[in-house]
C-alpha atoms as a PDB file:
ATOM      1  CA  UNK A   1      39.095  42.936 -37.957  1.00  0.00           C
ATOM      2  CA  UNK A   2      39.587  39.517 -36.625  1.00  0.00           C
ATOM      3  CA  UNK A   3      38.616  40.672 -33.088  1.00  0.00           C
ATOM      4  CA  UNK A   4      35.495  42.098 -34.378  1.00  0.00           C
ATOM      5  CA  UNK A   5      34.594  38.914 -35.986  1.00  0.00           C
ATOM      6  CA  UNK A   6      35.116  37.330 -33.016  1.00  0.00           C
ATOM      7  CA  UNK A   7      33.094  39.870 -30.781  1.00  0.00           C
ATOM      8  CA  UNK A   8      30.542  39.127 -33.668  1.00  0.00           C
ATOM      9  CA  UNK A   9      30.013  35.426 -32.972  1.00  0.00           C
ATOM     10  CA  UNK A  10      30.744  35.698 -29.208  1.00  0.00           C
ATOM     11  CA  UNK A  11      27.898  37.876 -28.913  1.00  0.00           C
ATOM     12  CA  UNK A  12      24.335  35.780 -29.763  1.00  0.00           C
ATOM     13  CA  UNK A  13      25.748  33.252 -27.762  1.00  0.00           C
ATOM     14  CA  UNK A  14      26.650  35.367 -24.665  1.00  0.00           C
ATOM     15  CA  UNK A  15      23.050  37.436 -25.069  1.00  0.00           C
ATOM     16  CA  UNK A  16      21.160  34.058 -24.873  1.00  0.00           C
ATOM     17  CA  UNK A  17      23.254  32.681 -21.830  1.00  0.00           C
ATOM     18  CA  UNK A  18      22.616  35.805 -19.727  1.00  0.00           C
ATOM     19  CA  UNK A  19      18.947  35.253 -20.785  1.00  0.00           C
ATOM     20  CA  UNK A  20      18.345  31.437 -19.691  1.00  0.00           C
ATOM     21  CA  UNK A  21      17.109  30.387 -16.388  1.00  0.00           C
ATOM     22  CA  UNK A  22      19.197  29.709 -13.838  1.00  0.00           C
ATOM     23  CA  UNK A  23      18.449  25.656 -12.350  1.00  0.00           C
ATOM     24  CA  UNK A  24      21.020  24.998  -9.443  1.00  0.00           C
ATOM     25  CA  UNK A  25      23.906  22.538  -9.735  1.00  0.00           C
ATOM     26  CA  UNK A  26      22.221  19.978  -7.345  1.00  0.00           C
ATOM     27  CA  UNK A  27      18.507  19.484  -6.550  1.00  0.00           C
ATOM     28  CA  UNK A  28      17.577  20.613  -3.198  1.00  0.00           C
ATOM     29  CA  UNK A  29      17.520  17.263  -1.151  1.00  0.00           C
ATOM     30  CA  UNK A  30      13.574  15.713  -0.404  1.00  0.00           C
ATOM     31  CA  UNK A  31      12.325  16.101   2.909  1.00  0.00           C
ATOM     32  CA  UNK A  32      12.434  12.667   4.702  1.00  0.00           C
ATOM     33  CA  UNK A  33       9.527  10.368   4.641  1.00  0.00           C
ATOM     34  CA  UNK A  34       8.199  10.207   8.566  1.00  0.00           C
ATOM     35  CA  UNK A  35       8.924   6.751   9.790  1.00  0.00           C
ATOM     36  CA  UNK A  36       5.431   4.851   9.941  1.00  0.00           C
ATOM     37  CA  UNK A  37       4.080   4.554  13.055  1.00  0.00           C
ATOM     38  CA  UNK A  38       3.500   1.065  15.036  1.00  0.00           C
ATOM     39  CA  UNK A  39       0.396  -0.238  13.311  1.00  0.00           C
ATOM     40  CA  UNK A  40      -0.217  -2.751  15.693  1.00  0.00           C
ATOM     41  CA  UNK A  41      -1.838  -4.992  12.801  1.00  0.00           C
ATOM     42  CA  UNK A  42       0.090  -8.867  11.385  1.00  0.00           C
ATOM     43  CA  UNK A  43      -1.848  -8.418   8.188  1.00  0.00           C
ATOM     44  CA  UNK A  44      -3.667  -6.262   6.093  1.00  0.00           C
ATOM     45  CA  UNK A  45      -5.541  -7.174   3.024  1.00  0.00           C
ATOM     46  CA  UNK A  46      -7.627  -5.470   0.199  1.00  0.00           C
ATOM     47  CA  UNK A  47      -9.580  -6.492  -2.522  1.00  0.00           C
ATOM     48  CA  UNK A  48     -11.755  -5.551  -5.239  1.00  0.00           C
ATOM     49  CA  UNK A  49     -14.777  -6.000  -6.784  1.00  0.00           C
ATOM     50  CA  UNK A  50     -16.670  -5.039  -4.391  1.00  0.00           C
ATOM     51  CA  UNK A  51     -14.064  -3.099  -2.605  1.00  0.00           C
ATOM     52  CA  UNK A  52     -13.002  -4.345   0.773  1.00  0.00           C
ATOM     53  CA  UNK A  53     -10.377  -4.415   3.830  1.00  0.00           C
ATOM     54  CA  UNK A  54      -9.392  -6.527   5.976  1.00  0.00           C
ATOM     55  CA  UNK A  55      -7.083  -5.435   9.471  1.00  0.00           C
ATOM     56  CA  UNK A  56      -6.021  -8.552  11.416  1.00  0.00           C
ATOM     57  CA  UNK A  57      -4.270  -7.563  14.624  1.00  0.00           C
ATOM     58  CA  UNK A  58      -1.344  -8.524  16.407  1.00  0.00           C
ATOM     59  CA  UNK A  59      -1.203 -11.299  18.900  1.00  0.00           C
ATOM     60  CA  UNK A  60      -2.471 -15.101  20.027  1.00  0.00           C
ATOM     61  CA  UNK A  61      -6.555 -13.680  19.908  1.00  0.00           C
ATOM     62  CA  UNK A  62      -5.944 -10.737  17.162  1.00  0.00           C
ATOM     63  CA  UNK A  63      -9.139  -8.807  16.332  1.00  0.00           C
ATOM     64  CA  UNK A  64      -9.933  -8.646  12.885  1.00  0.00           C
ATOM     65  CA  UNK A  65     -11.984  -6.005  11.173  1.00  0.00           C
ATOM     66  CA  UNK A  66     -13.799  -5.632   8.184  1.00  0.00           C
ATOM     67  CA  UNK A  67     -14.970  -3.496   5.754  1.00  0.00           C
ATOM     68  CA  UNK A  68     -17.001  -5.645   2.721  1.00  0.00           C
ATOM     69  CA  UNK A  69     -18.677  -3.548   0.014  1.00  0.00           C
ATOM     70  CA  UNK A  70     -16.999  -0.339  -0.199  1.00  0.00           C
ATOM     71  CA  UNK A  71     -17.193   0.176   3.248  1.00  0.00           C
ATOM     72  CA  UNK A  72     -20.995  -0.059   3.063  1.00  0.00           C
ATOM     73  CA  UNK A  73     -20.769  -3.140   5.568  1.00  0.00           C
ATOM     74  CA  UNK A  74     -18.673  -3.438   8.393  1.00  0.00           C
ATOM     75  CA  UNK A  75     -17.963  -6.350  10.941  1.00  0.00           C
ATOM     76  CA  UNK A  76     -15.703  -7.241  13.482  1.00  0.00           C
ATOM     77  CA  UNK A  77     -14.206 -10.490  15.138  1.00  0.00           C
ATOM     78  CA  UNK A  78     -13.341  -9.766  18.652  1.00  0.00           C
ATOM     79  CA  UNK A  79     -11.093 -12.476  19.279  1.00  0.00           C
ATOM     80  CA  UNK A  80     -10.264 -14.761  16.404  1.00  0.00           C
ATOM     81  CA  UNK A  81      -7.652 -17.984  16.642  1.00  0.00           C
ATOM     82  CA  UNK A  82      -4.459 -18.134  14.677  1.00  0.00           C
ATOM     83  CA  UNK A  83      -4.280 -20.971  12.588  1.00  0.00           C
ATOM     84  CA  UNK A  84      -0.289 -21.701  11.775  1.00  0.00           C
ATOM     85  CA  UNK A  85      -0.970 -24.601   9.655  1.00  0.00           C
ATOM     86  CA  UNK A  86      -3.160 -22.857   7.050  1.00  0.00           C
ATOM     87  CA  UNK A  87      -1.678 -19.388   7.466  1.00  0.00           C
ATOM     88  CA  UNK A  88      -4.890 -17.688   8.464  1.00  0.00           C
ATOM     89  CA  UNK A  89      -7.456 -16.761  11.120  1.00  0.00           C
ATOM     90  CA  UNK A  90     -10.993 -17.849  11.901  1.00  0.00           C
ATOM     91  CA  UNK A  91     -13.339 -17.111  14.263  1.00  0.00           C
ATOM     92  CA  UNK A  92     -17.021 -15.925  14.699  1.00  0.00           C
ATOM     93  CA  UNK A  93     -18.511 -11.950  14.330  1.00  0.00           C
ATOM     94  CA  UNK A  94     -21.193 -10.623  17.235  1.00  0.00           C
ATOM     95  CA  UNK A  95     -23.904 -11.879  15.503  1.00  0.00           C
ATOM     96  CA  UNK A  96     -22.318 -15.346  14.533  1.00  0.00           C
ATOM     97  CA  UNK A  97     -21.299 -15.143  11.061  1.00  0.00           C
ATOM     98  CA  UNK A  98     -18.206 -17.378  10.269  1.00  0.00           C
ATOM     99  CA  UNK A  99     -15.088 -15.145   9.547  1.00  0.00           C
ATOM    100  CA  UNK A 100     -11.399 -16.797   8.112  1.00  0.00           C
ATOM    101  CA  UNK A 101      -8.759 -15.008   6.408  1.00  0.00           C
ATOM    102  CA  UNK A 102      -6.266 -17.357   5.197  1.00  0.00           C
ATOM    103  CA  UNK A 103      -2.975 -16.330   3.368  1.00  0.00           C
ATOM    104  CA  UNK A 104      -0.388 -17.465   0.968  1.00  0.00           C
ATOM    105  CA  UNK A 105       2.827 -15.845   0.721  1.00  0.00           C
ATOM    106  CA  UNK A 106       3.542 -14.645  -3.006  1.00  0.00           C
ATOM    107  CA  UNK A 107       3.458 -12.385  -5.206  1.00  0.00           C
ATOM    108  CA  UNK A 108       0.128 -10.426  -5.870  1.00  0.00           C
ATOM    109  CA  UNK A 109      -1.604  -7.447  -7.725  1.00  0.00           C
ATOM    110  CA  UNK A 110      -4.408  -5.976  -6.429  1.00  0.00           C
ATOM    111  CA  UNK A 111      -5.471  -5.380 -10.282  1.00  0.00           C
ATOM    112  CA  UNK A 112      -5.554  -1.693 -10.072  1.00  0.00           C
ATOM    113  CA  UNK A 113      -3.017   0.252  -8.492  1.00  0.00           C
ATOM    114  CA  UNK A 114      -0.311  -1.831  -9.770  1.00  0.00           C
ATOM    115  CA  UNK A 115       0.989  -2.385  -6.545  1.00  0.00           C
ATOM    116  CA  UNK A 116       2.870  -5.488  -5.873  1.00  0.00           C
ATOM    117  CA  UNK A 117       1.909  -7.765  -2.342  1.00  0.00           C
ATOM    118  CA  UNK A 118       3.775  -9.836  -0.482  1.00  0.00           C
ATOM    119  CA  UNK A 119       0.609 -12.210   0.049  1.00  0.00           C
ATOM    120  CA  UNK A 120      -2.823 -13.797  -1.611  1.00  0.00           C
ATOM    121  CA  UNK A 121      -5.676 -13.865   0.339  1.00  0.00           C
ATOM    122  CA  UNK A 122      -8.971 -15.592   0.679  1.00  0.00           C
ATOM    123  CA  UNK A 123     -11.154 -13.963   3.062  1.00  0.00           C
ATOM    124  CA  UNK A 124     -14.837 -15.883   3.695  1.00  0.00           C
ATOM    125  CA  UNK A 125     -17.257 -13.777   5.510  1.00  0.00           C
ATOM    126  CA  UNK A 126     -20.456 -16.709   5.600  1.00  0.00           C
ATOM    127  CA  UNK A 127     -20.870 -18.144   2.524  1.00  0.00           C
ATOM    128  CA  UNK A 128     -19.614 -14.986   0.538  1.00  0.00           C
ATOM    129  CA  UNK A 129     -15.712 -15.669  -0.150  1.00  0.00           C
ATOM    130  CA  UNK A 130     -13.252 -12.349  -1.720  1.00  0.00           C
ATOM    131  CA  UNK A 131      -9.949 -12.901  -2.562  1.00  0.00           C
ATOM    132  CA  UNK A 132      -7.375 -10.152  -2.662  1.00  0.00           C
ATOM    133  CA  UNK A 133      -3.721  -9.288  -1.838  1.00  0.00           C
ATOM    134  CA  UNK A 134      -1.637  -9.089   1.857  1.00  0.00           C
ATOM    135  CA  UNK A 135       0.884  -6.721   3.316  1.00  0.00           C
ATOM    136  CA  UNK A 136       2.619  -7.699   6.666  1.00  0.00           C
ATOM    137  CA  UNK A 137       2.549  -3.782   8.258  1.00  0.00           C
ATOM    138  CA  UNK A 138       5.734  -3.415  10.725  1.00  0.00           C
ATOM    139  CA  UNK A 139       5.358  -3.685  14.310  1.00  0.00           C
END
């Protein structure tokens, strides 16, 4: 009698094991994340409202390009100067317009992805001026 009982109970409990799905022990590992490639770039800044980007090369004449409005407007600075004291970079686009980017290094939220930067920016194309956020890409 006391086997049956025991049978009895063992039973619902056994039926609804066999019936759950199976998850394994571990999860299976993530594939690893390709190593970035060499950007080539010393800074890259965003902003919004309008939506733009700014790539400043590497090296003593970097190039830096520009996409203002969305992307609806796009300029480049062959060869702009690196100015150490200000943390920045000037110099002139092929049709003249002024161009510097100048940086500070703190903390800073582009205001929508909730991404954290490494970097304010103030980038003045003319007399229009955009401030946004910096990353320092890896060589």
């Amino acid at each position: 009698m006391r086997l049956r009982l025991i049978l009895l109970c063992a039973l619902p409990a056994l039926l609804l094991a066999a019936c759950a799905e199976k998850t394994p022990a571990t999860a299976a590992p993530k594939p690893a994340a390709a190593a970035p490639a060499s950007s080539g770039l010393a800074l890259r800044a965003i902003g919004t409202e309008p939506g733009w980007v700014a790539e400043v090369g590497a090296g003593a004449q970097p190039k830096i390009s520009l996409q203002l409005d969305y992307g609806q407007r796009k300029l480049e600075v062959p060869q702009a100067t690196v100015i150490e004291e200000s943390n920045g970079f000037a110099g002139d686009t092929h049709d003249g317009t002024a161009v510097s980017l100048t940086y500070k290094r703190e903390q800073c939220s582009d205001g929508m992805s909730d991404r954290d930067y490494p970097a304010s920016v103030v980038l003045q194309v003319g007399d229009q001026q955009y401030l946004g956020c910096a990353e320092f890409p890896s060589p």
